[in-house]
Short mmCIF file of C-alpha atoms in Angstrom, two decimals:
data_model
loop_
_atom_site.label_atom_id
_atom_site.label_comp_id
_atom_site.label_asym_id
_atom_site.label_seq_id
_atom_site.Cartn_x
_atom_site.Cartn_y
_atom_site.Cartn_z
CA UNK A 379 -54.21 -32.31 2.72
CA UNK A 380 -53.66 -30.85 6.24
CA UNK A 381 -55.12 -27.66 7.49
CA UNK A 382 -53.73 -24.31 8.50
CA UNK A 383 -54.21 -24.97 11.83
CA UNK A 384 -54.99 -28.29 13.59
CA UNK A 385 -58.33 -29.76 14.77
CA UNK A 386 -60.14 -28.99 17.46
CA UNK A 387 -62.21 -31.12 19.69
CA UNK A 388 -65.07 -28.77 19.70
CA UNK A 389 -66.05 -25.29 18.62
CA UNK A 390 -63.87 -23.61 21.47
CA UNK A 391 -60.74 -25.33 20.41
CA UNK A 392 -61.03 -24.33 17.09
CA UNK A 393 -61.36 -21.03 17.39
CA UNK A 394 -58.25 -21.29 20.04
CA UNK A 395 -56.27 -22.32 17.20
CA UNK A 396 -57.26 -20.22 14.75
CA UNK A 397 -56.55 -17.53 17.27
CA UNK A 398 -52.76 -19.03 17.54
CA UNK A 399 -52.26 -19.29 14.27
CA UNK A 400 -53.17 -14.75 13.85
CA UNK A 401 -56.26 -15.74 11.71
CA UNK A 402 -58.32 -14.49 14.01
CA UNK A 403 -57.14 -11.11 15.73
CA UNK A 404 -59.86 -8.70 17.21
CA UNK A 405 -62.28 -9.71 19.82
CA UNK A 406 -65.47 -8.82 17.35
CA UNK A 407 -64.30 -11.58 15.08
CA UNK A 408 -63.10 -13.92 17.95
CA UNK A 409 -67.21 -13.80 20.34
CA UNK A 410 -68.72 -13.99 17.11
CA UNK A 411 -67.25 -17.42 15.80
CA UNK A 412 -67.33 -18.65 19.67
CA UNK A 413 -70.88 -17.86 19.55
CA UNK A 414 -72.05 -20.09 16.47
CA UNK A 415 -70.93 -23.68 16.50
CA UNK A 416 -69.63 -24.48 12.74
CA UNK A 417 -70.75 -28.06 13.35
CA UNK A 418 -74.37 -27.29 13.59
CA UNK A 419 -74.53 -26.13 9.78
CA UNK A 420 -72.67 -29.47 9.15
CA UNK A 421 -75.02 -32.55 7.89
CA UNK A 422 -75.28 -35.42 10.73
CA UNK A 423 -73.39 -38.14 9.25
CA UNK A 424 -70.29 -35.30 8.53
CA UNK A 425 -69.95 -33.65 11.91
CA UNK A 426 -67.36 -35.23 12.63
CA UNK A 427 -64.96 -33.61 10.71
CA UNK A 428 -66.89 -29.77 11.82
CA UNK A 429 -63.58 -28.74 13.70
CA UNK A 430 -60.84 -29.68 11.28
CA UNK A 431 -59.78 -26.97 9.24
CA UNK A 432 -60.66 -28.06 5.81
CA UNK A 433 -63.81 -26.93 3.62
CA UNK A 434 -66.83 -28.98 3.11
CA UNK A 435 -68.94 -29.34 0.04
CA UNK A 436 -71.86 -31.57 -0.27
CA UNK A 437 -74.09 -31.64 -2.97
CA UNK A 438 -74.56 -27.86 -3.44
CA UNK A 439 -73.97 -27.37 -0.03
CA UNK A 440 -70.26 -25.83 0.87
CA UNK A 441 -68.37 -24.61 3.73
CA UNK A 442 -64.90 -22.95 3.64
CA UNK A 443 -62.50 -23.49 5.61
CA UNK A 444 -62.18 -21.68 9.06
CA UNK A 445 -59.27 -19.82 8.12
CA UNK A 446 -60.74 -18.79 5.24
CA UNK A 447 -63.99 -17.21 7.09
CA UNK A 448 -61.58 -15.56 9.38
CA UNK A 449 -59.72 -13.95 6.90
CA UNK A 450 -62.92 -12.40 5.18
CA UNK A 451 -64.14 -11.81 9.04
CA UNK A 452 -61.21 -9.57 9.52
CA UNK A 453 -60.73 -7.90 6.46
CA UNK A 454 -64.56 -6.84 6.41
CA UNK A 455 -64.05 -4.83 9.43
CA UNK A 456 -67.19 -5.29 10.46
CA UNK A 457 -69.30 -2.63 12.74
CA UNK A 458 -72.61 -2.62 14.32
CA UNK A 459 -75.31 -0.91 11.80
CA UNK A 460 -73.47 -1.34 8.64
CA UNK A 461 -75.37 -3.16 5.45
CA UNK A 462 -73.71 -6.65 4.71
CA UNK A 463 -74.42 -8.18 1.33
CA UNK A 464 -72.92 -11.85 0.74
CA UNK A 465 -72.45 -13.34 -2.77
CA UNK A 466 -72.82 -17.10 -2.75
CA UNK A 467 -74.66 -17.23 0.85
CA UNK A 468 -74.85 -21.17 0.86
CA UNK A 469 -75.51 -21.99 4.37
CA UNK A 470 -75.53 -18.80 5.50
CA UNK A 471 -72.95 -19.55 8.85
CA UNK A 472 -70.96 -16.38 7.05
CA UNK A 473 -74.19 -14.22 7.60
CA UNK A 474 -74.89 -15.64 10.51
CA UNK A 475 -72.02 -14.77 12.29
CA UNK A 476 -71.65 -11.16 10.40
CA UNK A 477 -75.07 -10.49 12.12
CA UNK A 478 -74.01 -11.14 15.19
CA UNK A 479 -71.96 -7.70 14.57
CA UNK A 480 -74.36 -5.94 12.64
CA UNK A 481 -76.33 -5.70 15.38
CA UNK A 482 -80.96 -5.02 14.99
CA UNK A 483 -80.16 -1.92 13.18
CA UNK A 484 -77.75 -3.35 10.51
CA UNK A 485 -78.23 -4.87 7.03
CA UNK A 486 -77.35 -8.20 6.19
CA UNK A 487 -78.91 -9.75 2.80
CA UNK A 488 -77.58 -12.53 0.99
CA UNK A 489 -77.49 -13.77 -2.68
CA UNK A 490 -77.39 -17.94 -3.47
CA UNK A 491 -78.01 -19.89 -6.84
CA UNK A 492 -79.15 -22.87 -5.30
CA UNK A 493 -82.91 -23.26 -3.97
CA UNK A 494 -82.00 -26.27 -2.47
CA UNK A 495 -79.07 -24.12 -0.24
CA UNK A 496 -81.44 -21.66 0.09
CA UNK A 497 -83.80 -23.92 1.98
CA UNK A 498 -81.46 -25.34 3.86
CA UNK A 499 -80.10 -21.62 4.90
CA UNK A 500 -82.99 -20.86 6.21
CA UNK A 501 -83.76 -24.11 8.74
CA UNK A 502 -80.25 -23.69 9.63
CA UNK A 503 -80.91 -19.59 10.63
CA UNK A 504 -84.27 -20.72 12.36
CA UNK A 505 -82.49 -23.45 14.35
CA UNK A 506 -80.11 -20.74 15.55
CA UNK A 507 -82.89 -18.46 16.53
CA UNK A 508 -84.58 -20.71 18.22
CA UNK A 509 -82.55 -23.52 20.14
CA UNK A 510 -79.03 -21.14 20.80
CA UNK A 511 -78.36 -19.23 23.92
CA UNK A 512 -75.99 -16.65 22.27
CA UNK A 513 -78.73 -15.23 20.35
CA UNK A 514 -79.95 -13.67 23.56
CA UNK A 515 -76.03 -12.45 24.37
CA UNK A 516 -76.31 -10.71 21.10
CA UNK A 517 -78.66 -8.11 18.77
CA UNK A 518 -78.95 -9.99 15.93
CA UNK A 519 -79.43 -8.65 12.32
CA UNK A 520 -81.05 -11.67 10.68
CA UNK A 521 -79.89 -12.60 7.30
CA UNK A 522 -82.45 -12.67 4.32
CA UNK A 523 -81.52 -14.82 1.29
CA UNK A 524 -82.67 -14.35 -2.28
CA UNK A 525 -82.23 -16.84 -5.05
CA UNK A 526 -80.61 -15.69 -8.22
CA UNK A 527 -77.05 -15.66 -10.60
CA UNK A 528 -75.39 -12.52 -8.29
CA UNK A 529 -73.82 -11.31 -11.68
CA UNK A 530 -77.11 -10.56 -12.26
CA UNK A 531 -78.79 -8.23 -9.85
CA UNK A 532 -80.92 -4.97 -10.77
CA UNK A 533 -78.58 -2.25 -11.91
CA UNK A 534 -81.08 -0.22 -9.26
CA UNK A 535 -80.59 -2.35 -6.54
CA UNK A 536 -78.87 0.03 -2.98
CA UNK A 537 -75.04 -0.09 -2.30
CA UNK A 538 -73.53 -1.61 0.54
CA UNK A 539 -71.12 -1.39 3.01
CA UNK A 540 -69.40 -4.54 3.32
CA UNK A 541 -69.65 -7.18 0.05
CA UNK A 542 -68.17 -10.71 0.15
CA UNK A 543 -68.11 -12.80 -2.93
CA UNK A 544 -67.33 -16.47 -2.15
CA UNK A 545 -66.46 -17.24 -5.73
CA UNK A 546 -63.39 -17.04 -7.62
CA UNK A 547 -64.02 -13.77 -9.51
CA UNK A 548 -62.45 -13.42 -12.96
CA UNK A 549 -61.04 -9.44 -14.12
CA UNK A 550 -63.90 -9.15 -16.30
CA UNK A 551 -66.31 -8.50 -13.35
CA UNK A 552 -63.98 -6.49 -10.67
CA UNK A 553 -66.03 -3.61 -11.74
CA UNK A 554 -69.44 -4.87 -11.44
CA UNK A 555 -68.56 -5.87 -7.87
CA UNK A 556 -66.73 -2.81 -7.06
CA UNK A 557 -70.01 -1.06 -7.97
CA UNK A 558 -71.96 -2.96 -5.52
CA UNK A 559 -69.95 -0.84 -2.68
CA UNK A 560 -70.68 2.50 -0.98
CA UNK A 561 -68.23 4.78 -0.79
CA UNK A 562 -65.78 4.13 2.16
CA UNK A 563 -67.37 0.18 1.64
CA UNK A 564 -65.20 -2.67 1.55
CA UNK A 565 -65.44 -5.71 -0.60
CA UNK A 566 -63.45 -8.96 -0.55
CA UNK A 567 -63.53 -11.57 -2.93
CA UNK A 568 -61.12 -13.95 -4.30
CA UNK A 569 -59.93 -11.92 -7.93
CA UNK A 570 -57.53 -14.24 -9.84
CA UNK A 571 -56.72 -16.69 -7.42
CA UNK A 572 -55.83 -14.01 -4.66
CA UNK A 573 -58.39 -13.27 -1.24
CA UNK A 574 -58.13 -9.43 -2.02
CA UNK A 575 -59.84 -6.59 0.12
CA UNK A 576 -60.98 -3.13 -1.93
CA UNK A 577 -61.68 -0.14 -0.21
CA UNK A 578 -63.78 2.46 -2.19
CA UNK A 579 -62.16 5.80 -1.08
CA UNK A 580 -64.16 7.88 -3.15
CA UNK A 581 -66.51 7.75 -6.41
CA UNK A 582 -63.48 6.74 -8.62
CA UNK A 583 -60.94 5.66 -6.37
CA UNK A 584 -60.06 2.56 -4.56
CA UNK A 585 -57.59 0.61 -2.73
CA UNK A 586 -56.31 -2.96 -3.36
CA UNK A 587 -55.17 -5.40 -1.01
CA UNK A 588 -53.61 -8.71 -1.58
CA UNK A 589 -54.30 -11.21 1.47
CA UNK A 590 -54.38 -14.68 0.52
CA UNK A 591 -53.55 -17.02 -2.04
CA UNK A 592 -56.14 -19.15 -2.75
CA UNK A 593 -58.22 -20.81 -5.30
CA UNK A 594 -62.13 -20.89 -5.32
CA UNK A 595 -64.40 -22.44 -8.01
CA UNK A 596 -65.57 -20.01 -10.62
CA UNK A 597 -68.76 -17.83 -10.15
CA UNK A 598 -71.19 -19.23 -12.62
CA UNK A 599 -72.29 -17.79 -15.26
CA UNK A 600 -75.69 -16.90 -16.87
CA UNK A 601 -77.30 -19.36 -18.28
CA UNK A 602 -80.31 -17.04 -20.71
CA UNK A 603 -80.50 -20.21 -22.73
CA UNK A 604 -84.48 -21.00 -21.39
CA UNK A 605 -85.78 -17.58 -22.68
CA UNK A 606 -82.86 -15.44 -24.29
CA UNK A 607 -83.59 -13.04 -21.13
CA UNK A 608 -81.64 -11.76 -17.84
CA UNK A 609 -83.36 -12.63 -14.90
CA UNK A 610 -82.72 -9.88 -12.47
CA UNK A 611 -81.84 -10.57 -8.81
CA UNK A 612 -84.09 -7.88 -6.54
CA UNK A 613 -82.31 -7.71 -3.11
CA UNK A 614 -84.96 -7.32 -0.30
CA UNK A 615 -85.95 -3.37 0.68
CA UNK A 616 -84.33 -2.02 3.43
CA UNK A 617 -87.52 -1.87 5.61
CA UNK A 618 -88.01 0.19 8.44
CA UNK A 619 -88.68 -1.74 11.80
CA UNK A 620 -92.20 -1.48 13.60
CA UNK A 621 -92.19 0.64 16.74
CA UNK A 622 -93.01 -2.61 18.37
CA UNK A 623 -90.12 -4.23 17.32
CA UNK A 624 -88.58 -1.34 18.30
CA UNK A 625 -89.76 -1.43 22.08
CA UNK A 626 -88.72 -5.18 22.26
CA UNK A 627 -85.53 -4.21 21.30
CA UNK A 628 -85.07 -1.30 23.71
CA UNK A 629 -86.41 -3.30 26.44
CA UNK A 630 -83.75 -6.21 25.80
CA UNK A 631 -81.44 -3.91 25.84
CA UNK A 632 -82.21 -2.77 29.29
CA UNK A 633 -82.54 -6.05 30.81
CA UNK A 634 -79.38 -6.97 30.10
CA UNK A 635 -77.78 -3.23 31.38
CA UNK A 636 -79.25 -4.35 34.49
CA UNK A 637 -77.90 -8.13 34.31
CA UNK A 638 -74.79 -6.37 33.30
CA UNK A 639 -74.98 -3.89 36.80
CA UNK A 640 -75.74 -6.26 38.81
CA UNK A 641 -73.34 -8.59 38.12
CA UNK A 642 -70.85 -6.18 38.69
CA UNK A 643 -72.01 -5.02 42.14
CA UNK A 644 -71.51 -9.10 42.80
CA UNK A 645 -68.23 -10.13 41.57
CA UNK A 646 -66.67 -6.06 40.22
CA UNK A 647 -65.87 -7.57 36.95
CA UNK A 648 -69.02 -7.32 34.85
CA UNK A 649 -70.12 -9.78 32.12
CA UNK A 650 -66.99 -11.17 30.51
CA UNK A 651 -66.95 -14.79 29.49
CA UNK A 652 -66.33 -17.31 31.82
CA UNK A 653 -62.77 -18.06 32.55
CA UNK A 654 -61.96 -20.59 29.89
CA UNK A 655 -59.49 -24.05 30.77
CA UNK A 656 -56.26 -23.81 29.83
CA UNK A 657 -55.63 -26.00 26.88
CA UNK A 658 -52.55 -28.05 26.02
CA UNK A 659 -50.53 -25.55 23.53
CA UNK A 660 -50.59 -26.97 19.78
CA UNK A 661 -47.61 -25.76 17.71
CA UNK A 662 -48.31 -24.73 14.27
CA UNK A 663 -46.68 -26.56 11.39
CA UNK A 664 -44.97 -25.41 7.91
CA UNK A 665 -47.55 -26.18 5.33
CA UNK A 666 -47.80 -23.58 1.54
CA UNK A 667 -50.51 -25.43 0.65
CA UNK A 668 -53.30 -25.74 3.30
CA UNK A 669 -56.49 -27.21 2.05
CA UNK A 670 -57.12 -29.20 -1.05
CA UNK A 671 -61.67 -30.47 -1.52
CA UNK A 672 -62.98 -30.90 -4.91
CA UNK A 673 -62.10 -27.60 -7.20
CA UNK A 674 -60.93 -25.46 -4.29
CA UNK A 675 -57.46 -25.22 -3.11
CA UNK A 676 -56.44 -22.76 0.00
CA UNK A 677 -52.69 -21.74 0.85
CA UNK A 678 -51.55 -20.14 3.77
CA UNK A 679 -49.40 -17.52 5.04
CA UNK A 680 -48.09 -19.10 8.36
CA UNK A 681 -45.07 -17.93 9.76
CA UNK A 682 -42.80 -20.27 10.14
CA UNK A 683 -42.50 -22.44 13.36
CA UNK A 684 -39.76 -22.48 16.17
CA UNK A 685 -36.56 -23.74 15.96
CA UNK A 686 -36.17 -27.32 16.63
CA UNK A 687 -34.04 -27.14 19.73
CA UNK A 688 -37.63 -25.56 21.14
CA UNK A 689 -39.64 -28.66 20.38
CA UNK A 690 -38.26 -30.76 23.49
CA UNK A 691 -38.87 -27.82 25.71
CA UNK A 692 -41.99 -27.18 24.64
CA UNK A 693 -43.30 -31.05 24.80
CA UNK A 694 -42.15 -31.25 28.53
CA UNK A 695 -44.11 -28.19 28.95
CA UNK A 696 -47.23 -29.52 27.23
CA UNK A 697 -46.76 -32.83 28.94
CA UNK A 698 -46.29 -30.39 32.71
CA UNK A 699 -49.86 -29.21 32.11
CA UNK A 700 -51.70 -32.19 31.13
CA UNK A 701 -50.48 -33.57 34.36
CA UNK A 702 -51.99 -30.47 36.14
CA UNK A 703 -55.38 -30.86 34.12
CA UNK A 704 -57.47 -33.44 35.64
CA UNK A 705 -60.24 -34.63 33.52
CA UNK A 706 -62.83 -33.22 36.30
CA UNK A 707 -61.61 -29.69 35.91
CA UNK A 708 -62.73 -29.82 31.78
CA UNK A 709 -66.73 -30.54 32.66
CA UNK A 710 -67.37 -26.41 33.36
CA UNK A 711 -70.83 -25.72 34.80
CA UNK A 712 -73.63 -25.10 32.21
CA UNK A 713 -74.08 -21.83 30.99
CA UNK A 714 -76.91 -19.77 32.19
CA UNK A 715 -78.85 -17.16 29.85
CA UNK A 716 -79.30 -14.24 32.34
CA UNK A 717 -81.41 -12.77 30.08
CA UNK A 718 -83.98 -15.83 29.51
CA UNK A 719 -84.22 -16.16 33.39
CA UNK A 720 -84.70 -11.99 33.98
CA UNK A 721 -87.14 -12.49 31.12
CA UNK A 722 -89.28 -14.81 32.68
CA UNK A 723 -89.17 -13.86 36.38
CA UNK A 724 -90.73 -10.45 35.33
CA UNK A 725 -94.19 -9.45 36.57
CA UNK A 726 -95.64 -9.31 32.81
CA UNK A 727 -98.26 -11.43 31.44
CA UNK A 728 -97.00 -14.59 29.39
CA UNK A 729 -97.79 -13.69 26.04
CA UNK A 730 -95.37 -10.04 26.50
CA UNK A 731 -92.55 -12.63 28.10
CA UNK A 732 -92.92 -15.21 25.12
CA UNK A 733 -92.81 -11.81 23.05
CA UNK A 734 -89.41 -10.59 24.93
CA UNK A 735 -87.78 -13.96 23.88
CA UNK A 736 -88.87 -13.77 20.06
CA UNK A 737 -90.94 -17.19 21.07
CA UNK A 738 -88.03 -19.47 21.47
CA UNK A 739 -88.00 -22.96 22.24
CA UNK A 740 -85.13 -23.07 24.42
#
């Protein structure tokens, strides 16, 4: 069945939509999924489908659905330095684009079942790393992911700020994940077929939030069959960086004040994005039911769309600005990393420039 909102052509128009359709609504949420391209975590033979909003699950590989990730985006209300734990990591495009908030002195650890995900998590995170220009627009908290049944990690393990569970949770566990939280932590996690945010407000106390209704396939369940014994997930220690990594960072950071400065004495509007095309306006439809793959089912809450004596108005409008848009205007000019070309024009011996730029490729 149809998405929430309709395909885009690339990342950019995806993200357009899903910012027309109020799924995505703060400008945290809205740079980070501009900055990852969901198509890259995407198999070759499936890309095509990377910008429709519909979940993907091959194998044990599985996306959600856009609107589904910027849902959880927003409702984490994610801030630089907090400690991120994801249940069900899979790819790990979720993590990826939660560290792109987090920032270097953030937290961001993830829990899968699958070794075969796991693996392919991790070639995904080091072609990010290494081949994308936005991780030099961003201080990235890298995501590390541990295989193991996330119903089963140490009872000693450290709380966290933010938890997502991307799992249908049943009642019988709300209070195992709840105790994964800090206090003043949010989790969200679909609990009986609703996308629910809780707040921990104190030692005891919480708040719950109904956002969504959807349906996820059930988190799976220990299997002690082998040996008759729990095998306890141990989350990675929360290690403290070198003083070297340290300095990298710092330095970074005060490259791109100075990018940042003088761009501003050029043009007196600092670093914002470049000014993005005007695309042709899509109108949202009435759907209750938004995605249907395999086990999991998503509905939506759009609001309902314009009355029907708009639609003629609004197609001469749509067809007014294709007219205007001539196909040379949509080829904008490469993107240049400022920081890359700083980096490199600095008086410092190679191996400190190829140490600047975390030994990238590109």
């Amino acid at each position: 069945m149809g998405g929430a909102v309709s395909a885009g052509e690339d990342n950019d128009e995806l993200i357009d939509n899903l910012k027309e359709a109020q799924y995505i609504r703060t400008e945290l949420v809205e740079q980070a999924f501009r900055a990852i391209d969901r198509a890259d975590y995407y198999l070759e033979e499936f890309k095509d489908n990377a910008y429709k909003d519909l979940a993907w699950k091959h194998g044990n590989i599985h996306l959600s659905a856009p609107c589904i990730y910027s849902e959880v985006m927003e409702a984490l209300d994610l801030q630089p330095g907090l400690s991120f734990l994801n249940l069900g990591s899979g790819t790990g495009y979720l993590s990826s684009m939660v560290g792109l908030i987090l920032g270097p002195f953030g937290v961001n650890h993830g829990v899968e079942l699958h070794s075969d995900v796991i693996e392919y998590a991790k070639q995904k995170l080091d072609f990010f790393i290494k081949t994308s220009d936005s991780f030099d627009k961003f201080e990235f908290c890298e995501p590390s992911f541990v295989i193991g049944n996330c119903l089963e990690i140490s009872p000693d393990c450290t709380q966290y700020d933010r938890v997502y569970c991307g799992a249908g949770v049943q009642k019988e566990h709300e209070d195992y994940m709840k105790n994964l939280l800090k206090v003043g932590g949010i989790l969200v996690m679909p609990l009986e077929e609703k996308l629910t945010k809780i707040t921990r407000t104190g030692p005891s106390a919480w708040e719950t939030k109904k956002i969504l209704a959807v349906s996820f396939a059930p988190l799976i369940q220990p299997n002690h069959a082998d040996s008759g014994k729990s095998r306890l997930v141990h989350l990675p220690p929360v290690a403290v960086r070198s003083l070297q990594d340290l300095a990298r960072i710092a330095i970074r950071g005060t490259i791109k004040k100075i990018i940042h400065q003088e761009t501003m004495s050029k043009t007196g509007n600092g670093l914002k994005n470049p000014p993005r095309f005007k695309r042709r306006r899509v109108r949202r439809r009435r759907m209750e039911t938004i995605v249907f793959l395999d086990k999991e089912v998503f509905a939506s809450r759009i609001s309902s769309p314009s009355d029907d004596n708009n639609n003629s108005e609004e197609t001469e409008e749509e067809k007014h600005e294709e007219e205007e848009t001539k196909p040379s205007e949509l080829k904008p000019d490469p993107p240049v990393n400022f920081l890359r070309e700083k980096v490199l024009s600095l008086p410092l011996p190679d191996p400190l420039k190829y140490y600047l730029l975390y030994y990238r490729e590109k």
